[in-house]
Amino acid sequence: MKLATLLASAVALLGYAGAHGQVQQYQIAGKWYNGYHSYAPNSIQRSFTSGDPLLDMNSNTIRCNNPGHAALEQATVAAGSSVTAYWGSWPHTHGPVIVWMAKCPGRCSDYDGSGNRWFKISQGGLLGGNQKDGEWGQVRMIAQNASWTTWIPESLAAGEYLMRHELVALHDPGKPQFYPQCAQLTVTDGQGKNPPSSAYASIPGVYKTDDPSLNINIYASDGQKTTWAAPGPAPWYG
Ligand SMILES: *[C@@H]1O[C@H](CO)[C@@H](O)[C@H](O)[C@H]1NC(C)=O
Ligand SMILES: [Cu+2]
């Protein structure tokens, strides 16, 4: 290994210490942005203290992680552009990848993510095979260089938005793990459209502790099921 590669690996390892994972970088319309790190807080991503799972789906911390303070930077991007989130690596292979957006009522820096404002723009649930051994969104994400690409709907109204990448890990029966990460975007152009009211949800609120989809047991009969119903509204593609 070249010295530079060794150093890069050492830095990456430090970044992962004790953590399950986070969005390390975003590529937005071809431009790179760093994820949040306590040692490098200038980021378009909201702050958080650890990459560990959040277990309380009724807590405000599942909106934008804990503490989820406003990001110090914000990316400007035209509607219709691609956003790729890079986790660097990801250890879990049972659960969906979901990408949400919420229009900030004013400036995103003043918005805490409350209200019935969240809509999905991308969702990878159980994409093939069965719940135990099949291709979950996270399996596909790992195969794609631990990345997930989505497109900001071309017709979406311009404005300031939170974009929330969420991984839900379902390997521990009855104890779903939530890994949310929020970035702040200023969307330009677009065609002035907003999703229909049926596409919206509140976070927390959208997930219920007794939702069968969040309480699967892949080691028992659920493991052989070849379908999985994602909780919450269907994605809106504009
Ligand atoms: C794979 O992901 C890393 C970020 O984790 C990125 O720097 C690299 O460019 C990606 N490689 C490809 C081929 O996309
Ligand atoms: Cu984990």
PDB file of C-alpha atoms and ligand atoms in Angstrom:
ATOM      1  CA  MET A   1       0.000   0.000   0.000  1.00  0.00           C
ATOM      2  CA  LYS A   2       1.189   3.487  -0.792  1.00  0.00           C
ATOM      3  CA  LEU A   3       1.778   5.796   2.160  1.00  0.00           C
ATOM      4  CA  ALA A   4      -1.032   8.130   1.080  1.00  0.00           C
ATOM      5  CA  THR A   5      -3.450   5.179   0.934  1.00  0.00           C
ATOM      6  CA  LEU A   6      -2.321   3.992   4.372  1.00  0.00           C
ATOM      7  CA  LEU A   7      -2.859   7.451   5.824  1.00  0.00           C
ATOM      8  CA  ALA A   8      -6.272   7.738   4.209  1.00  0.00           C
ATOM      9  CA  SER A   9      -7.252   4.340   5.667  1.00  0.00           C
ATOM     10  CA  ALA A  10      -6.051   5.393   9.131  1.00  0.00           C
ATOM     11  CA  VAL A  11      -8.107   8.589   8.949  1.00  0.00           C
ATOM     12  CA  ALA A  12     -11.133   6.638   7.743  1.00  0.00           C
ATOM     13  CA  LEU A  13     -10.739   4.149  10.606  1.00  0.00           C
ATOM     14  CA  LEU A  14     -10.555   6.967  13.167  1.00  0.00           C
ATOM     15  CA  GLY A  15     -13.738   8.403  11.710  1.00  0.00           C
ATOM     16  CA  TYR A  16     -15.518   5.077  12.201  1.00  0.00           C
ATOM     17  CA  ALA A  17     -14.362   4.357  15.747  1.00  0.00           C
ATOM     18  CA  GLY A  18     -17.305   3.031  17.712  1.00  0.00           C
ATOM     19  CA  ALA A  19     -19.780   3.900  14.983  1.00  0.00           C
ATOM     20  CA  HIS A  20     -22.015   1.800  12.770  1.00  0.00           C
ATOM     21  CA  GLY A  21     -21.917   4.336   9.972  1.00  0.00           C
ATOM     22  CA  GLN A  22     -22.875   7.699   8.599  1.00  0.00           C
ATOM     23  CA  VAL A  23     -23.061   9.479   5.278  1.00  0.00           C
ATOM     24  CA  GLN A  24     -19.402  10.393   4.860  1.00  0.00           C
ATOM     25  CA  GLN A  25     -19.791  12.428   1.691  1.00  0.00           C
ATOM     26  CA  TYR A  26     -22.418  13.640  -0.722  1.00  0.00           C
ATOM     27  CA  GLN A  27     -22.000  14.179  -4.434  1.00  0.00           C
ATOM     28  CA  ILE A  28     -24.648  16.657  -5.568  1.00  0.00           C
ATOM     29  CA  ALA A  29     -24.894  17.498  -9.265  1.00  0.00           C
ATOM     30  CA  GLY A  30     -21.256  16.396  -9.595  1.00  0.00           C
ATOM     31  CA  LYS A  31     -19.933  18.454  -6.677  1.00  0.00           C
ATOM     32  CA  TRP A  32     -18.555  16.871  -3.485  1.00  0.00           C
ATOM     33  CA  TYR A  33     -19.634  17.867   0.023  1.00  0.00           C
ATOM     34  CA  ASN A  34     -18.399  16.406   3.290  1.00  0.00           C
ATOM     35  CA  GLY A  35     -20.676  14.831   5.848  1.00  0.00           C
ATOM     36  CA  TYR A  36     -20.613  16.132   9.402  1.00  0.00           C
ATOM     37  CA  HIS A  37     -17.684  15.269  11.657  1.00  0.00           C
ATOM     38  CA  SER A  38     -17.133  16.811  15.083  1.00  0.00           C
ATOM     39  CA  TYR A  39     -13.556  17.634  14.030  1.00  0.00           C
ATOM     40  CA  ALA A  40     -14.771  19.232  10.766  1.00  0.00           C
ATOM     41  CA  PRO A  41     -18.186  20.761  11.502  1.00  0.00           C
ATOM     42  CA  ASN A  42     -18.394  22.875   8.331  1.00  0.00           C
ATOM     43  CA  SER A  43     -20.784  20.674   6.449  1.00  0.00           C
ATOM     44  CA  ILE A  44     -24.150  20.680   4.705  1.00  0.00           C
ATOM     45  CA  GLN A  45     -25.081  17.838   7.070  1.00  0.00           C
ATOM     46  CA  ARG A  46     -26.758  18.377  10.426  1.00  0.00           C
ATOM     47  CA  SER A  47     -24.695  17.549  13.495  1.00  0.00           C
ATOM     48  CA  PHE A  48     -24.766  14.314  15.454  1.00  0.00           C
ATOM     49  CA  THR A  49     -22.667  12.859  18.213  1.00  0.00           C
ATOM     50  CA  SER A  50     -22.424   9.216  17.183  1.00  0.00           C
ATOM     51  CA  GLY A  51     -23.077   6.824  14.346  1.00  0.00           C
ATOM     52  CA  ASP A  52     -24.843   4.457  16.729  1.00  0.00           C
ATOM     53  CA  PRO A  53     -28.443   3.448  16.069  1.00  0.00           C
ATOM     54  CA  LEU A  54     -31.379   5.400  17.425  1.00  0.00           C
ATOM     55  CA  LEU A  55     -33.882   3.039  19.026  1.00  0.00           C
ATOM     56  CA  ASP A  56     -36.722   5.374  20.056  1.00  0.00           C
ATOM     57  CA  MET A  57     -38.903   5.934  17.002  1.00  0.00           C
ATOM     58  CA  ASN A  58     -41.088   8.368  18.991  1.00  0.00           C
ATOM     59  CA  SER A  59     -38.252  10.719  19.865  1.00  0.00           C
ATOM     60  CA  ASN A  60     -37.546  13.919  17.935  1.00  0.00           C
ATOM     61  CA  THR A  61     -33.963  12.701  17.563  1.00  0.00           C
ATOM     62  CA  ILE A  62     -35.032  10.335  14.776  1.00  0.00           C
ATOM     63  CA  ARG A  63     -35.709  13.356  12.559  1.00  0.00           C
ATOM     64  CA  CYS A  64     -32.163  14.436  12.001  1.00  0.00           C
ATOM     65  CA  ASN A  65     -30.200  12.425  14.553  1.00  0.00           C
ATOM     66  CA  ASN A  66     -28.923  13.678  17.865  1.00  0.00           C
ATOM     67  CA  PRO A  67     -28.592  16.642  18.393  1.00  0.00           C
ATOM     68  CA  GLY A  68     -29.274  17.474  14.717  1.00  0.00           C
ATOM     69  CA  HIS A  69     -28.306  21.121  15.015  1.00  0.00           C
ATOM     70  CA  ALA A  70     -28.618  23.205  11.853  1.00  0.00           C
ATOM     71  CA  ALA A  71     -25.840  22.651   9.330  1.00  0.00           C
ATOM     72  CA  LEU A  72     -23.272  25.416   8.881  1.00  0.00           C
ATOM     73  CA  GLU A  73     -23.411  25.102   5.084  1.00  0.00           C
ATOM     74  CA  GLN A  74     -26.104  24.484   2.511  1.00  0.00           C
ATOM     75  CA  ALA A  75     -25.790  23.092  -1.033  1.00  0.00           C
ATOM     76  CA  THR A  76     -27.521  24.851  -3.935  1.00  0.00           C
ATOM     77  CA  VAL A  77     -28.814  22.464  -6.560  1.00  0.00           C
ATOM     78  CA  ALA A  78     -31.246  22.552  -9.475  1.00  0.00           C
ATOM     79  CA  ALA A  79     -34.383  20.386  -9.370  1.00  0.00           C
ATOM     80  CA  GLY A  80     -33.807  17.224 -11.440  1.00  0.00           C
ATOM     81  CA  SER A  81     -30.181  16.901 -10.276  1.00  0.00           C
ATOM     82  CA  SER A  82     -28.738  13.753  -8.753  1.00  0.00           C
ATOM     83  CA  VAL A  83     -27.718  13.400  -5.129  1.00  0.00           C
ATOM     84  CA  THR A  84     -25.444  10.512  -4.156  1.00  0.00           C
ATOM     85  CA  ALA A  85     -24.832   9.751  -0.504  1.00  0.00           C
ATOM     86  CA  TYR A  86     -21.672   7.764   0.312  1.00  0.00           C
ATOM     87  CA  TRP A  87     -21.513   5.836   3.571  1.00  0.00           C
ATOM     88  CA  GLY A  88     -17.954   4.582   2.934  1.00  0.00           C
ATOM     89  CA  SER A  89     -18.930   1.214   4.423  1.00  0.00           C
ATOM     90  CA  TRP A  90     -22.022  -0.214   6.028  1.00  0.00           C
ATOM     91  CA  PRO A  91     -22.286  -3.321   8.253  1.00  0.00           C
ATOM     92  CA  HIS A  92     -26.021  -4.178   8.098  1.00  0.00           C
ATOM     93  CA  THR A  93     -27.752  -6.169   5.381  1.00  0.00           C
ATOM     94  CA  HIS A  94     -31.394  -6.369   6.496  1.00  0.00           C
ATOM     95  CA  GLY A  95     -33.396  -3.223   5.959  1.00  0.00           C
ATOM     96  CA  PRO A  96     -34.424  -0.416   3.668  1.00  0.00           C
ATOM     97  CA  VAL A  97     -32.762   2.726   2.365  1.00  0.00           C
ATOM     98  CA  ILE A  98     -35.241   5.609   2.352  1.00  0.00           C
ATOM     99  CA  VAL A  99     -34.649   9.182   1.189  1.00  0.00           C
ATOM    100  CA  TRP A 100     -36.993  11.872   2.458  1.00  0.00           C
ATOM    101  CA  MET A 101     -37.321  15.598   1.849  1.00  0.00           C
ATOM    102  CA  ALA A 102     -39.121  18.333   3.801  1.00  0.00           C
ATOM    103  CA  LYS A 103     -39.644  21.893   2.630  1.00  0.00           C
ATOM    104  CA  CYS A 104     -38.342  24.290   5.253  1.00  0.00           C
ATOM    105  CA  PRO A 105     -41.072  26.810   6.149  1.00  0.00           C
ATOM    106  CA  GLY A 106     -38.448  29.595   6.034  1.00  0.00           C
ATOM    107  CA  ARG A 107     -34.713  29.180   6.249  1.00  0.00           C
ATOM    108  CA  CYS A 108     -33.621  25.591   6.875  1.00  0.00           C
ATOM    109  CA  SER A 109     -31.289  26.892   9.561  1.00  0.00           C
ATOM    110  CA  ASP A 110     -34.427  27.876  11.557  1.00  0.00           C
ATOM    111  CA  TYR A 111     -36.392  24.670  10.959  1.00  0.00           C
ATOM    112  CA  ASP A 112     -36.399  21.707  13.342  1.00  0.00           C
ATOM    113  CA  GLY A 113     -38.060  19.204  10.984  1.00  0.00           C
ATOM    114  CA  SER A 114     -41.421  19.263  12.795  1.00  0.00           C
ATOM    115  CA  GLY A 115     -44.846  18.976  11.193  1.00  0.00           C
ATOM    116  CA  ASN A 116     -46.489  16.930   8.468  1.00  0.00           C
ATOM    117  CA  ARG A 117     -43.898  18.040   5.886  1.00  0.00           C
ATOM    118  CA  TRP A 118     -41.835  14.937   5.057  1.00  0.00           C
ATOM    119  CA  PHE A 119     -42.186  13.069   1.765  1.00  0.00           C
ATOM    120  CA  LYS A 120     -40.155  10.205   0.311  1.00  0.00           C
ATOM    121  CA  ILE A 121     -38.332  10.613  -2.986  1.00  0.00           C
ATOM    122  CA  SER A 122     -36.610   7.220  -3.023  1.00  0.00           C
ATOM    123  CA  GLN A 123     -37.063   3.888  -1.308  1.00  0.00           C
ATOM    124  CA  GLY A 124     -35.241   0.574  -1.530  1.00  0.00           C
ATOM    125  CA  GLY A 125     -37.041  -2.021   0.586  1.00  0.00           C
ATOM    126  CA  LEU A 126     -36.902  -5.757  -0.135  1.00  0.00           C
ATOM    127  CA  LEU A 127     -35.820  -5.657  -3.791  1.00  0.00           C
ATOM    128  CA  GLY A 128     -35.489  -9.405  -4.417  1.00  0.00           C
ATOM    129  CA  GLY A 129     -35.374 -12.761  -2.664  1.00  0.00           C
ATOM    130  CA  ASN A 130     -36.576 -13.347   0.878  1.00  0.00           C
ATOM    131  CA  GLN A 131     -36.263 -11.296   4.033  1.00  0.00           C
ATOM    132  CA  LYS A 132     -33.433 -13.393   5.448  1.00  0.00           C
ATOM    133  CA  ASP A 133     -31.117 -13.739   2.460  1.00  0.00           C
ATOM    134  CA  GLY A 134     -32.571 -11.407  -0.152  1.00  0.00           C
ATOM    135  CA  GLU A 135     -31.541  -8.114  -1.648  1.00  0.00           C
ATOM    136  CA  TRP A 136     -32.593  -5.407   0.743  1.00  0.00           C
ATOM    137  CA  GLY A 137     -31.978  -1.782  -0.199  1.00  0.00           C
ATOM    138  CA  GLN A 138     -28.956  -1.810   2.112  1.00  0.00           C
ATOM    139  CA  VAL A 139     -27.486  -4.837   0.302  1.00  0.00           C
ATOM    140  CA  ARG A 140     -27.774  -2.962  -2.978  1.00  0.00           C
ATOM    141  CA  MET A 141     -26.362   0.174  -1.378  1.00  0.00           C
ATOM    142  CA  ILE A 142     -23.307  -1.764  -0.158  1.00  0.00           C
ATOM    143  CA  ALA A 143     -22.832  -3.277  -3.642  1.00  0.00           C
ATOM    144  CA  GLN A 144     -22.916   0.230  -5.126  1.00  0.00           C
ATOM    145  CA  ASN A 145     -19.751   1.348  -3.307  1.00  0.00           C
ATOM    146  CA  ALA A 146     -21.860   1.950  -0.177  1.00  0.00           C
ATOM    147  CA  SER A 147     -23.715   4.699  -2.009  1.00  0.00           C
ATOM    148  CA  TRP A 148     -27.274   5.575  -2.936  1.00  0.00           C
ATOM    149  CA  THR A 149     -28.207   7.894  -5.786  1.00  0.00           C
ATOM    150  CA  THR A 150     -31.491   9.670  -6.086  1.00  0.00           C
ATOM    151  CA  TRP A 151     -32.848  12.537  -8.140  1.00  0.00           C
ATOM    152  CA  ILE A 152     -34.535  15.647  -6.815  1.00  0.00           C
ATOM    153  CA  PRO A 153     -37.909  15.561  -8.589  1.00  0.00           C
ATOM    154  CA  GLU A 154     -37.643  17.778 -11.655  1.00  0.00           C
ATOM    155  CA  SER A 155     -41.020  19.395 -11.028  1.00  0.00           C
ATOM    156  CA  LEU A 156     -40.383  20.127  -7.337  1.00  0.00           C
ATOM    157  CA  ALA A 157     -40.969  23.732  -6.269  1.00  0.00           C
ATOM    158  CA  ALA A 158     -37.804  25.737  -5.696  1.00  0.00           C
ATOM    159  CA  GLY A 159     -36.964  26.527  -2.080  1.00  0.00           C
ATOM    160  CA  GLU A 160     -35.016  25.359   0.930  1.00  0.00           C
ATOM    161  CA  TYR A 161     -35.309  21.698   1.872  1.00  0.00           C
ATOM    162  CA  LEU A 162     -33.998  19.156   4.310  1.00  0.00           C
ATOM    163  CA  MET A 163     -32.962  15.894   2.667  1.00  0.00           C
ATOM    164  CA  ARG A 164     -33.005  12.965   5.055  1.00  0.00           C
ATOM    165  CA  HIS A 165     -31.216   9.725   4.254  1.00  0.00           C
ATOM    166  CA  GLU A 166     -32.478   6.955   6.481  1.00  0.00           C
ATOM    167  CA  LEU A 167     -31.296   3.401   6.973  1.00  0.00           C
ATOM    168  CA  VAL A 168     -33.492   1.161   9.126  1.00  0.00           C
ATOM    169  CA  ALA A 169     -31.744  -2.017  10.301  1.00  0.00           C
ATOM    170  CA  LEU A 170     -34.102  -4.905  11.008  1.00  0.00           C
ATOM    171  CA  HIS A 171     -31.742  -7.750  12.000  1.00  0.00           C
ATOM    172  CA  ASP A 172     -32.659  -7.582  15.705  1.00  0.00           C
ATOM    173  CA  PRO A 173     -36.279  -8.800  16.006  1.00  0.00           C
ATOM    174  CA  GLY A 174     -38.507  -6.287  17.779  1.00  0.00           C
ATOM    175  CA  LYS A 175     -35.682  -3.731  18.025  1.00  0.00           C
ATOM    176  CA  PRO A 176     -35.534  -1.752  14.795  1.00  0.00           C
ATOM    177  CA  GLN A 177     -32.536   0.557  14.531  1.00  0.00           C
ATOM    178  CA  PHE A 178     -32.796   3.968  12.871  1.00  0.00           C
ATOM    179  CA  TYR A 179     -29.877   5.755  11.253  1.00  0.00           C
ATOM    180  CA  PRO A 180     -31.049   9.164   9.978  1.00  0.00           C
ATOM    181  CA  GLN A 181     -28.860  11.835   8.414  1.00  0.00           C
ATOM    182  CA  CYS A 182     -30.076  15.224   7.219  1.00  0.00           C
ATOM    183  CA  ALA A 183     -28.533  17.592   4.709  1.00  0.00           C
ATOM    184  CA  GLN A 184     -29.668  21.138   3.886  1.00  0.00           C
ATOM    185  CA  LEU A 185     -30.326  22.030   0.263  1.00  0.00           C
ATOM    186  CA  THR A 186     -31.474  25.090  -1.634  1.00  0.00           C
ATOM    187  CA  VAL A 187     -33.354  23.781  -4.669  1.00  0.00           C
ATOM    188  CA  THR A 188     -33.498  26.098  -7.679  1.00  0.00           C
ATOM    189  CA  ASP A 189     -35.493  25.970 -10.930  1.00  0.00           C
ATOM    190  CA  GLY A 190     -38.128  23.256 -10.658  1.00  0.00           C
ATOM    191  CA  GLN A 191     -41.685  23.624 -11.856  1.00  0.00           C
ATOM    192  CA  GLY A 192     -43.393  24.876  -8.732  1.00  0.00           C
ATOM    193  CA  LYS A 193     -44.959  21.539  -7.791  1.00  0.00           C
ATOM    194  CA  ASN A 194     -45.470  20.103  -4.324  1.00  0.00           C
ATOM    195  CA  PRO A 195     -46.321  16.487  -3.533  1.00  0.00           C
ATOM    196  CA  PRO A 196     -50.006  15.561  -2.989  1.00  0.00           C
ATOM    197  CA  SER A 197     -51.164  15.558   0.636  1.00  0.00           C
ATOM    198  CA  SER A 198     -51.179  11.727   0.645  1.00  0.00           C
ATOM    199  CA  ALA A 199     -47.376  11.762   0.250  1.00  0.00           C
ATOM    200  CA  TYR A 200     -46.690  13.585   3.518  1.00  0.00           C
ATOM    201  CA  ALA A 201     -45.830  12.258   6.967  1.00  0.00           C
ATOM    202  CA  SER A 202     -44.486  13.552  10.272  1.00  0.00           C
ATOM    203  CA  ILE A 203     -41.246  12.347  11.798  1.00  0.00           C
ATOM    204  CA  PRO A 204     -41.588  11.143  14.474  1.00  0.00           C
ATOM    205  CA  GLY A 205     -45.118   9.836  13.960  1.00  0.00           C
ATOM    206  CA  VAL A 206     -44.800   7.908  10.717  1.00  0.00           C
ATOM    207  CA  TYR A 207     -43.396   4.864  12.514  1.00  0.00           C
ATOM    208  CA  LYS A 208     -45.383   2.940  15.125  1.00  0.00           C
ATOM    209  CA  THR A 209     -43.788   0.625  17.655  1.00  0.00           C
ATOM    210  CA  ASP A 210     -46.299  -2.135  16.785  1.00  0.00           C
ATOM    211  CA  ASP A 211     -45.813  -1.904  12.987  1.00  0.00           C
ATOM    212  CA  PRO A 212     -45.304  -5.512  11.813  1.00  0.00           C
ATOM    213  CA  SER A 213     -42.878  -4.338   9.114  1.00  0.00           C
ATOM    214  CA  LEU A 214     -40.577  -2.891  11.762  1.00  0.00           C
ATOM    215  CA  ASN A 215     -40.823  -5.990  13.963  1.00  0.00           C
ATOM    216  CA  ILE A 216     -39.967  -8.770  11.534  1.00  0.00           C
ATOM    217  CA  ASN A 217     -38.087 -11.832  12.716  1.00  0.00           C
ATOM    218  CA  ILE A 218     -35.853 -12.872   9.849  1.00  0.00           C
ATOM    219  CA  TYR A 219     -34.671 -15.934  11.840  1.00  0.00           C
ATOM    220  CA  ALA A 220     -38.224 -17.324  12.031  1.00  0.00           C
ATOM    221  CA  SER A 221     -40.957 -17.685   9.396  1.00  0.00           C
ATOM    222  CA  ASP A 222     -40.638 -14.023   8.294  1.00  0.00           C
ATOM    223  CA  GLY A 223     -37.240 -14.951   6.906  1.00  0.00           C
ATOM    224  CA  GLN A 224     -38.887 -16.873   4.064  1.00  0.00           C
ATOM    225  CA  LYS A 225     -41.269 -14.069   3.056  1.00  0.00           C
ATOM    226  CA  THR A 226     -40.490 -12.477  -0.294  1.00  0.00           C
ATOM    227  CA  THR A 227     -42.371  -9.245   0.320  1.00  0.00           C
ATOM    228  CA  TRP A 228     -42.039  -6.460   2.847  1.00  0.00           C
ATOM    229  CA  ALA A 229     -44.383  -3.479   3.149  1.00  0.00           C
ATOM    230  CA  ALA A 230     -42.468  -0.279   3.791  1.00  0.00           C
ATOM    231  CA  PRO A 231     -44.040   1.837   6.533  1.00  0.00           C
ATOM    232  CA  GLY A 232     -45.184   5.331   5.608  1.00  0.00           C
ATOM    233  CA  PRO A 233     -46.377   6.943   2.390  1.00  0.00           C
ATOM    234  CA  ALA A 234     -45.331   5.898  -1.119  1.00  0.00           C
ATOM    235  CA  PRO A 235     -42.461   7.902  -2.633  1.00  0.00           C
ATOM    236  CA  TRP A 236     -43.277  10.891  -4.818  1.00  0.00           C
ATOM    237  CA  TYR A 237     -41.228  11.176  -8.000  1.00  0.00           C
ATOM    238  CA  GLY A 238     -42.641  14.477  -9.242  1.00  0.00           C
TER     239      GLY A 238
HETATM  240  C1  LIG B   1     -16.564   5.096  -3.839  1.00  0.00           C
HETATM  241  O1  LIG B   1     -16.890   5.860  -2.688  1.00  0.00           O
HETATM  242  C2  LIG B   1     -15.895   6.775  -2.265  1.00  0.00           C
HETATM  243  C3  LIG B   1     -16.435   7.499  -1.052  1.00  0.00           C
HETATM  244  O2  LIG B   1     -16.718   6.606  -0.013  1.00  0.00           O
HETATM  245  C4  LIG B   1     -15.585   7.769  -3.366  1.00  0.00           C
HETATM  246  O3  LIG B   1     -14.548   8.621  -2.944  1.00  0.00           O
HETATM  247  C5  LIG B   1     -15.181   7.048  -4.631  1.00  0.00           C
HETATM  248  O4  LIG B   1     -15.049   8.000  -5.651  1.00  0.00           O
HETATM  249  C6  LIG B   1     -16.266   6.040  -5.006  1.00  0.00           C
HETATM  250  N1  LIG B   1     -15.836   5.275  -6.154  1.00  0.00           N
HETATM  251  C7  LIG B   1     -16.566   5.199  -7.266  1.00  0.00           C
HETATM  252  C8  LIG B   1     -15.991   4.363  -8.365  1.00  0.00           C
HETATM  253  O5  LIG B   1     -17.632   5.761  -7.379  1.00  0.00           O
HETATM  254 CU    CU B   2     -25.115  -0.893  13.473  1.00  0.00          CU
END
